[in-house]
Amino acid sequence: MVLVNVLLLVGLAAAVLAIMVAGDDAGLQRATRMAEAAQAVQIARGGELSAVAALRRDMVQAPDSDDATEPWANIDEKGAAIEGGRFAMIVTDATGKLDLNPLAKDDTITKGRLATMAGALDLTPGTAQRIATYLIVTGPIADLAELSAAGLTPAEIAKLAAFATVLPIRTSINLNAVSEPLLALLVDNPVAARGLVARRTRTGRLTRDDFALEQAAIPPGCGFTATFFWSVAEARIGGTSQRLTSLIERRKTEDGRPFVEVVGRWKGRSPTQAPAIKSPT
């Protein structure tokens, strides 16, 4: 009986020890993941800061055009190696699509363009009107995914996201960033749009002279500079990854100085209208 009791005590002690070791191991793993996550977040924030700095510098050095030839537009890291992991980042123009938020004030130009776009995308009849009505009732939105409340399906929202966006304040559409189908809609001339895109491909940008040569008028509410930009940075440290999507506004202050700030920030899931990024592997 004494031997049995001793064996029971030894077994109990061994079980307690195993639980303690397992608990310590789980705690160590949690601490490691938290440390990796914190480091990944700081690296992603560093990417955001670099985008802000590049955009501020561009505003001073080249204020008359925002296009694919500029340094900020070529920040495109696809899984660069860093200490302990990988890093990926892109910076894109956020004003190369049709902003739907002016519909909240029943803007007639935006309403007409959306109606044409909805037809070209073969969306359900009445979709454009449902979107306009929804925005008049709710006001501006921050994510195109919110249009599901207006009756749009995920597939319809995905189609729309290729040509439309939502921004905090009204701004001009940058003709240096629009796709050919959207440009054709804006100038109401597919042939001229094709010629303009060909010129932009050769030189990296469009100018007023290019529109004159293609005998196309610059559409209302359009220009060659941008006010909003997307920065998407993702860092992977060990087995933990963190994604930071930032909407950056750039403008001049009343005294003419460049001002750049982050007006929207999303950790993890990005808004539907934000650009995709290749995750670091």
mmCIF file of C-alpha atoms in Angstrom:
data_model
loop_
_atom_site.group_PDB
_atom_site.id
_atom_site.type_symbol
_atom_site.label_atom_id
_atom_site.label_comp_id
_atom_site.label_asym_id
_atom_site.label_seq_id
_atom_site.Cartn_x
_atom_site.Cartn_y
_atom_site.Cartn_z
ATOM 1 C CA MET A 1 0.000 0.000 0.000
ATOM 2 C CA VAL A 2 2.877 2.332 0.820
ATOM 3 C CA LEU A 3 4.399 1.607 -2.585
ATOM 4 C CA VAL A 4 1.085 2.252 -4.324
ATOM 5 C CA ASN A 5 0.692 5.557 -2.477
ATOM 6 C CA VAL A 6 4.222 6.576 -3.431
ATOM 7 C CA LEU A 7 3.561 5.742 -7.058
ATOM 8 C CA LEU A 8 0.333 7.754 -6.964
ATOM 9 C CA LEU A 9 2.135 10.747 -5.493
ATOM 10 C CA VAL A 10 4.899 10.469 -8.080
ATOM 11 C CA GLY A 11 2.327 10.268 -10.880
ATOM 12 C CA LEU A 12 0.443 13.255 -9.513
ATOM 13 C CA ALA A 13 3.650 15.277 -9.228
ATOM 14 C CA ALA A 14 4.590 14.332 -12.762
ATOM 15 C CA ALA A 15 1.147 15.433 -14.044
ATOM 16 C CA VAL A 16 1.381 18.759 -12.222
ATOM 17 C CA LEU A 17 4.871 19.303 -13.598
ATOM 18 C CA ALA A 18 3.687 18.499 -17.131
ATOM 19 C CA ILE A 19 0.813 21.002 -16.784
ATOM 20 C CA MET A 20 3.194 23.671 -15.515
ATOM 21 C CA VAL A 21 5.645 23.061 -18.358
ATOM 22 C CA ALA A 22 2.829 23.119 -20.916
ATOM 23 C CA GLY A 23 1.485 26.321 -19.415
ATOM 24 C CA ASP A 24 4.913 27.928 -19.493
ATOM 25 C CA ASP A 25 5.366 26.822 -23.114
ATOM 26 C CA ALA A 26 1.973 28.228 -24.157
ATOM 27 C CA GLY A 27 2.740 31.462 -22.337
ATOM 28 C CA LEU A 28 6.110 31.672 -24.044
ATOM 29 C CA GLN A 29 4.488 31.128 -27.445
ATOM 30 C CA ARG A 30 1.903 33.841 -26.731
ATOM 31 C CA ALA A 31 4.620 36.244 -25.640
ATOM 32 C CA THR A 32 6.618 35.472 -28.784
ATOM 33 C CA ARG A 33 3.614 36.071 -31.035
ATOM 34 C CA MET A 34 2.812 39.331 -29.270
ATOM 35 C CA ALA A 35 6.400 40.508 -29.660
ATOM 36 C CA GLU A 36 6.380 39.549 -33.360
ATOM 37 C CA ALA A 37 3.054 41.326 -33.888
ATOM 38 C CA ALA A 38 4.302 44.485 -32.194
ATOM 39 C CA GLN A 39 7.447 44.488 -34.323
ATOM 40 C CA ALA A 40 5.443 43.867 -37.525
ATOM 41 C CA VAL A 41 3.073 46.749 -36.672
ATOM 42 C CA GLN A 42 5.968 49.139 -36.174
ATOM 43 C CA ILE A 43 7.507 48.109 -39.480
ATOM 44 C CA ALA A 44 4.167 48.667 -41.250
ATOM 45 C CA ARG A 45 3.868 52.087 -39.600
ATOM 46 C CA GLY A 46 7.368 52.837 -40.853
ATOM 47 C CA GLY A 47 6.148 52.059 -44.361
ATOM 48 C CA GLU A 48 3.250 54.463 -43.892
ATOM 49 C CA LEU A 49 5.618 57.207 -42.727
ATOM 50 C CA SER A 50 7.849 56.666 -45.757
ATOM 51 C CA ALA A 51 4.808 57.097 -48.025
ATOM 52 C CA VAL A 52 3.861 60.344 -46.270
ATOM 53 C CA ALA A 53 7.418 61.646 -46.647
ATOM 54 C CA ALA A 54 7.565 60.719 -50.351
ATOM 55 C CA LEU A 55 4.238 62.418 -51.069
ATOM 56 C CA ARG A 56 5.240 65.572 -49.210
ATOM 57 C CA ARG A 57 8.527 65.715 -51.134
ATOM 58 C CA ASP A 58 6.709 65.207 -54.443
ATOM 59 C CA MET A 59 4.328 68.059 -53.669
ATOM 60 C CA VAL A 60 7.310 70.395 -53.384
ATOM 61 C CA GLN A 61 9.305 69.073 -56.330
ATOM 62 C CA ALA A 62 6.544 68.299 -58.874
ATOM 63 C CA PRO A 63 3.240 69.921 -57.865
ATOM 64 C CA ASP A 64 1.745 70.105 -61.372
ATOM 65 C CA SER A 65 1.319 66.402 -62.098
ATOM 66 C CA ASP A 66 0.841 63.119 -60.257
ATOM 67 C CA ASP A 67 1.697 60.218 -62.496
ATOM 68 C CA ALA A 68 3.487 56.898 -62.890
ATOM 69 C CA THR A 69 6.907 58.468 -63.499
ATOM 70 C CA GLU A 70 7.219 59.867 -59.974
ATOM 71 C CA PRO A 71 9.107 58.218 -57.084
ATOM 72 C CA TRP A 72 6.045 57.728 -54.850
ATOM 73 C CA ALA A 73 4.337 55.758 -57.632
ATOM 74 C CA ASN A 74 7.262 53.348 -57.789
ATOM 75 C CA ILE A 75 7.224 52.313 -54.133
ATOM 76 C CA ASP A 76 6.362 48.711 -54.859
ATOM 77 C CA GLU A 77 7.985 46.152 -52.592
ATOM 78 C CA LYS A 78 6.779 42.606 -53.229
ATOM 79 C CA GLY A 79 8.082 40.595 -50.321
ATOM 80 C CA ALA A 80 11.473 42.182 -49.585
ATOM 81 C CA ALA A 81 13.590 40.320 -47.041
ATOM 82 C CA ILE A 82 13.998 42.028 -43.656
ATOM 83 C CA GLU A 83 15.510 40.828 -40.408
ATOM 84 C CA GLY A 84 13.284 38.049 -39.117
ATOM 85 C CA GLY A 85 10.788 38.078 -41.974
ATOM 86 C CA ARG A 86 9.469 39.798 -45.091
ATOM 87 C CA PHE A 87 7.967 43.180 -46.026
ATOM 88 C CA ALA A 88 5.629 44.241 -48.845
ATOM 89 C CA MET A 89 4.248 47.689 -49.688
ATOM 90 C CA ILE A 90 2.554 49.706 -52.423
ATOM 91 C CA VAL A 91 1.499 53.353 -52.812
ATOM 92 C CA THR A 92 -1.201 54.201 -55.348
ATOM 93 C CA ASP A 93 -3.321 57.132 -56.461
ATOM 94 C CA ALA A 94 -6.766 56.975 -54.812
ATOM 95 C CA THR A 95 -8.369 59.449 -57.227
ATOM 96 C CA GLY A 96 -8.252 57.383 -60.404
ATOM 97 C CA LYS A 97 -11.833 56.182 -59.945
ATOM 98 C CA LEU A 98 -15.307 57.724 -59.763
ATOM 99 C CA ASP A 99 -16.012 58.905 -56.219
ATOM 100 C CA LEU A 100 -19.604 58.005 -55.303
ATOM 101 C CA ASN A 101 -19.886 60.079 -52.139
ATOM 102 C CA PRO A 102 -20.979 63.260 -54.020
ATOM 103 C CA LEU A 103 -24.236 61.368 -54.580
ATOM 104 C CA ALA A 104 -25.005 62.111 -50.922
ATOM 105 C CA LYS A 105 -25.648 65.683 -52.131
ATOM 106 C CA ASP A 106 -27.523 64.470 -55.222
ATOM 107 C CA ASP A 107 -24.708 65.500 -57.586
ATOM 108 C CA THR A 108 -26.063 65.267 -61.136
ATOM 109 C CA ILE A 109 -22.696 64.683 -62.876
ATOM 110 C CA THR A 110 -21.813 61.773 -60.595
ATOM 111 C CA LYS A 111 -25.330 60.372 -60.971
ATOM 112 C CA GLY A 112 -25.078 60.406 -64.762
ATOM 113 C CA ARG A 113 -21.644 58.816 -64.771
ATOM 114 C CA LEU A 114 -22.740 56.108 -62.357
ATOM 115 C CA ALA A 115 -25.775 55.303 -64.502
ATOM 116 C CA THR A 116 -23.555 54.895 -67.558
ATOM 117 C CA MET A 117 -21.060 52.828 -65.579
ATOM 118 C CA ALA A 118 -23.780 50.561 -64.175
ATOM 119 C CA GLY A 119 -24.986 49.861 -67.699
ATOM 120 C CA ALA A 120 -21.489 49.121 -68.966
ATOM 121 C CA LEU A 121 -20.888 46.743 -66.041
ATOM 122 C CA ASP A 122 -24.221 44.981 -66.675
ATOM 123 C CA LEU A 123 -25.405 45.598 -63.131
ATOM 124 C CA THR A 124 -28.985 44.880 -62.137
ATOM 125 C CA PRO A 125 -31.376 47.516 -63.553
ATOM 126 C CA GLY A 126 -32.019 50.243 -61.021
ATOM 127 C CA THR A 127 -28.708 49.713 -59.227
ATOM 128 C CA ALA A 128 -27.448 53.255 -59.859
ATOM 129 C CA GLN A 129 -30.660 54.754 -58.519
ATOM 130 C CA ARG A 130 -30.566 52.514 -55.422
ATOM 131 C CA ILE A 131 -27.003 53.637 -54.694
ATOM 132 C CA ALA A 132 -27.899 57.307 -55.120
ATOM 133 C CA THR A 133 -30.971 56.994 -52.892
ATOM 134 C CA TYR A 134 -29.024 55.120 -50.227
ATOM 135 C CA LEU A 135 -26.282 57.767 -50.073
ATOM 136 C CA ILE A 136 -28.797 60.612 -49.912
ATOM 137 C CA VAL A 137 -30.382 58.918 -46.883
ATOM 138 C CA THR A 138 -27.222 57.755 -45.072
ATOM 139 C CA GLY A 139 -24.683 60.334 -46.174
ATOM 140 C CA PRO A 140 -21.097 59.570 -47.297
ATOM 141 C CA ILE A 141 -19.702 56.087 -46.658
ATOM 142 C CA ALA A 142 -16.179 54.843 -45.935
ATOM 143 C CA ASP A 143 -16.270 51.448 -47.674
ATOM 144 C CA LEU A 144 -17.995 50.314 -50.861
ATOM 145 C CA ALA A 145 -18.946 47.149 -48.974
ATOM 146 C CA GLU A 146 -21.557 49.254 -47.175
ATOM 147 C CA LEU A 147 -23.549 49.312 -50.413
ATOM 148 C CA SER A 148 -24.751 45.815 -49.588
ATOM 149 C CA ALA A 149 -27.360 47.642 -47.490
ATOM 150 C CA ALA A 150 -28.600 49.191 -50.751
ATOM 151 C CA GLY A 151 -29.238 45.732 -52.176
ATOM 152 C CA LEU A 152 -25.977 45.174 -54.084
ATOM 153 C CA THR A 153 -24.552 41.665 -54.122
ATOM 154 C CA PRO A 154 -20.867 40.992 -53.316
ATOM 155 C CA ALA A 155 -20.279 40.296 -57.016
ATOM 156 C CA GLU A 156 -21.810 43.646 -58.011
ATOM 157 C CA ILE A 157 -19.766 45.502 -55.409
ATOM 158 C CA ALA A 158 -16.605 43.792 -56.697
ATOM 159 C CA LYS A 159 -17.424 44.908 -60.267
ATOM 160 C CA LEU A 160 -18.087 48.444 -59.079
ATOM 161 C CA ALA A 161 -14.856 48.594 -57.060
ATOM 162 C CA ALA A 162 -12.797 48.317 -60.247
ATOM 163 C CA PHE A 163 -14.109 51.721 -61.393
ATOM 164 C CA ALA A 164 -15.562 53.465 -58.332
ATOM 165 C CA THR A 165 -14.408 54.534 -54.890
ATOM 166 C CA VAL A 166 -15.535 56.591 -51.878
ATOM 167 C CA LEU A 167 -13.457 59.451 -50.488
ATOM 168 C CA PRO A 168 -13.843 61.738 -47.443
ATOM 169 C CA ILE A 169 -14.140 64.972 -49.422
ATOM 170 C CA ARG A 170 -14.874 65.794 -53.035
ATOM 171 C CA THR A 171 -11.843 66.039 -55.287
ATOM 172 C CA SER A 172 -11.008 65.881 -58.984
ATOM 173 C CA ILE A 173 -10.411 62.626 -60.839
ATOM 174 C CA ASN A 174 -6.768 62.234 -61.822
ATOM 175 C CA LEU A 175 -6.663 61.448 -65.542
ATOM 176 C CA ASN A 176 -3.151 60.052 -65.083
ATOM 177 C CA ALA A 177 -4.575 57.205 -62.974
ATOM 178 C CA VAL A 178 -7.893 56.235 -64.615
ATOM 179 C CA SER A 179 -8.282 52.976 -66.513
ATOM 180 C CA GLU A 180 -9.049 52.996 -70.229
ATOM 181 C CA PRO A 181 -12.706 51.886 -69.788
ATOM 182 C CA LEU A 182 -13.334 54.659 -67.262
ATOM 183 C CA LEU A 183 -11.537 57.218 -69.424
ATOM 184 C CA ALA A 184 -13.736 56.195 -72.356
ATOM 185 C CA LEU A 185 -16.777 56.815 -70.174
ATOM 186 C CA LEU A 186 -15.483 60.197 -69.004
ATOM 187 C CA VAL A 187 -14.634 61.530 -72.484
ATOM 188 C CA ASP A 188 -17.537 59.660 -74.113
ATOM 189 C CA ASN A 189 -15.191 58.560 -76.876
ATOM 190 C CA PRO A 190 -13.583 55.070 -76.816
ATOM 191 C CA VAL A 191 -11.279 55.874 -79.744
ATOM 192 C CA ALA A 192 -9.911 59.013 -78.095
ATOM 193 C CA ALA A 193 -9.546 57.143 -74.795
ATOM 194 C CA ARG A 194 -7.485 54.456 -76.509
ATOM 195 C CA GLY A 195 -5.217 57.074 -78.050
ATOM 196 C CA LEU A 196 -4.805 58.901 -74.735
ATOM 197 C CA VAL A 197 -3.910 55.710 -72.889
ATOM 198 C CA ALA A 198 -1.361 54.864 -75.588
ATOM 199 C CA ARG A 199 0.237 58.289 -75.114
ATOM 200 C CA ARG A 200 0.228 57.827 -71.342
ATOM 201 C CA THR A 201 1.870 54.429 -71.698
ATOM 202 C CA ARG A 202 4.683 55.923 -73.774
ATOM 203 C CA THR A 203 5.368 58.977 -71.619
ATOM 204 C CA GLY A 204 4.004 57.956 -68.215
ATOM 205 C CA ARG A 205 1.608 60.907 -67.998
ATOM 206 C CA LEU A 206 -1.061 62.937 -69.781
ATOM 207 C CA THR A 207 -1.184 66.678 -70.411
ATOM 208 C CA ARG A 208 -3.654 69.166 -71.820
ATOM 209 C CA ASP A 209 -1.770 68.999 -75.106
ATOM 210 C CA ASP A 210 -2.425 65.258 -75.339
ATOM 211 C CA PHE A 211 -6.169 65.874 -75.086
ATOM 212 C CA ALA A 212 -5.944 68.568 -77.756
ATOM 213 C CA LEU A 213 -4.064 66.225 -80.088
ATOM 214 C CA GLU A 214 -6.718 63.526 -79.615
ATOM 215 C CA GLN A 215 -9.453 66.141 -80.106
ATOM 216 C CA ALA A 216 -10.965 65.324 -76.733
ATOM 217 C CA ALA A 217 -12.135 67.776 -74.091
ATOM 218 C CA ILE A 218 -10.966 67.432 -70.510
ATOM 219 C CA PRO A 219 -14.065 66.137 -68.653
ATOM 220 C CA PRO A 220 -15.627 68.241 -65.883
ATOM 221 C CA GLY A 221 -14.225 67.501 -62.462
ATOM 222 C CA CYS A 222 -11.019 65.970 -63.828
ATOM 223 C CA GLY A 223 -7.376 67.024 -63.800
ATOM 224 C CA PHE A 224 -3.803 65.776 -63.628
ATOM 225 C CA THR A 225 -3.063 65.832 -59.894
ATOM 226 C CA ALA A 226 -4.280 63.828 -56.904
ATOM 227 C CA THR A 227 -5.441 64.732 -53.408
ATOM 228 C CA PHE A 228 -5.758 61.235 -51.904
ATOM 229 C CA PHE A 229 -3.409 58.257 -51.998
ATOM 230 C CA TRP A 230 -3.438 54.668 -50.729
ATOM 231 C CA SER A 231 -0.545 53.203 -48.780
ATOM 232 C CA VAL A 232 -0.700 49.471 -48.033
ATOM 233 C CA ALA A 233 2.108 47.895 -46.008
ATOM 234 C CA GLU A 234 2.347 44.346 -44.698
ATOM 235 C CA ALA A 235 5.128 42.940 -42.536
ATOM 236 C CA ARG A 236 5.677 39.315 -41.536
ATOM 237 C CA ILE A 237 7.913 38.575 -38.565
ATOM 238 C CA GLY A 238 8.332 34.918 -37.723
ATOM 239 C CA GLY A 239 4.867 33.410 -38.003
ATOM 240 C CA THR A 240 2.967 36.667 -37.443
ATOM 241 C CA SER A 241 1.889 39.165 -40.097
ATOM 242 C CA GLN A 242 0.320 42.611 -39.798
ATOM 243 C CA ARG A 243 -1.274 44.680 -42.575
ATOM 244 C CA LEU A 244 -1.788 48.441 -42.421
ATOM 245 C CA THR A 245 -3.897 50.222 -45.046
ATOM 246 C CA SER A 246 -3.757 54.017 -44.952
ATOM 247 C CA LEU A 247 -5.659 56.699 -46.843
ATOM 248 C CA ILE A 248 -3.420 59.753 -47.123
ATOM 249 C CA GLU A 249 -4.650 63.252 -47.931
ATOM 250 C CA ARG A 250 -2.320 65.812 -49.462
ATOM 251 C CA ARG A 251 -3.147 69.500 -49.837
ATOM 252 C CA LYS A 252 -1.793 72.997 -49.355
ATOM 253 C CA THR A 253 -2.476 75.031 -46.248
ATOM 254 C CA GLU A 254 -3.940 78.529 -46.441
ATOM 255 C CA ASP A 255 -0.434 79.981 -46.477
ATOM 256 C CA GLY A 256 0.608 77.675 -49.340
ATOM 257 C CA ARG A 257 2.636 75.112 -47.434
ATOM 258 C CA PRO A 258 2.344 71.379 -48.282
ATOM 259 C CA PHE A 259 0.314 69.409 -45.767
ATOM 260 C CA VAL A 260 0.109 65.612 -45.758
ATOM 261 C CA GLU A 261 -1.771 63.516 -43.210
ATOM 262 C CA VAL A 262 -3.301 60.081 -42.759
ATOM 263 C CA VAL A 263 -7.090 60.475 -42.723
ATOM 264 C CA GLY A 264 -7.994 56.779 -42.601
ATOM 265 C CA ARG A 265 -6.214 53.755 -41.190
ATOM 266 C CA TRP A 266 -7.262 50.102 -41.244
ATOM 267 C CA LYS A 267 -5.417 47.231 -39.542
ATOM 268 C CA GLY A 268 -5.955 43.816 -41.040
ATOM 269 C CA ARG A 269 -8.884 43.934 -43.455
ATOM 270 C CA SER A 270 -8.707 46.717 -46.060
ATOM 271 C CA PRO A 271 -11.692 48.635 -47.485
ATOM 272 C CA THR A 272 -13.139 47.138 -50.646
ATOM 273 C CA GLN A 273 -11.916 50.046 -52.783
ATOM 274 C CA ALA A 274 -8.312 49.851 -51.510
ATOM 275 C CA PRO A 275 -5.640 48.319 -53.770
ATOM 276 C CA ALA A 276 -4.575 44.719 -53.286
ATOM 277 C CA ILE A 277 -1.074 43.873 -52.157
ATOM 278 C CA LYS A 278 0.925 40.708 -52.583
ATOM 279 C CA SER A 279 1.453 39.333 -49.094
ATOM 280 C CA PRO A 280 5.070 38.730 -48.068
ATOM 281 C CA THR A 281 5.988 35.035 -47.998
#
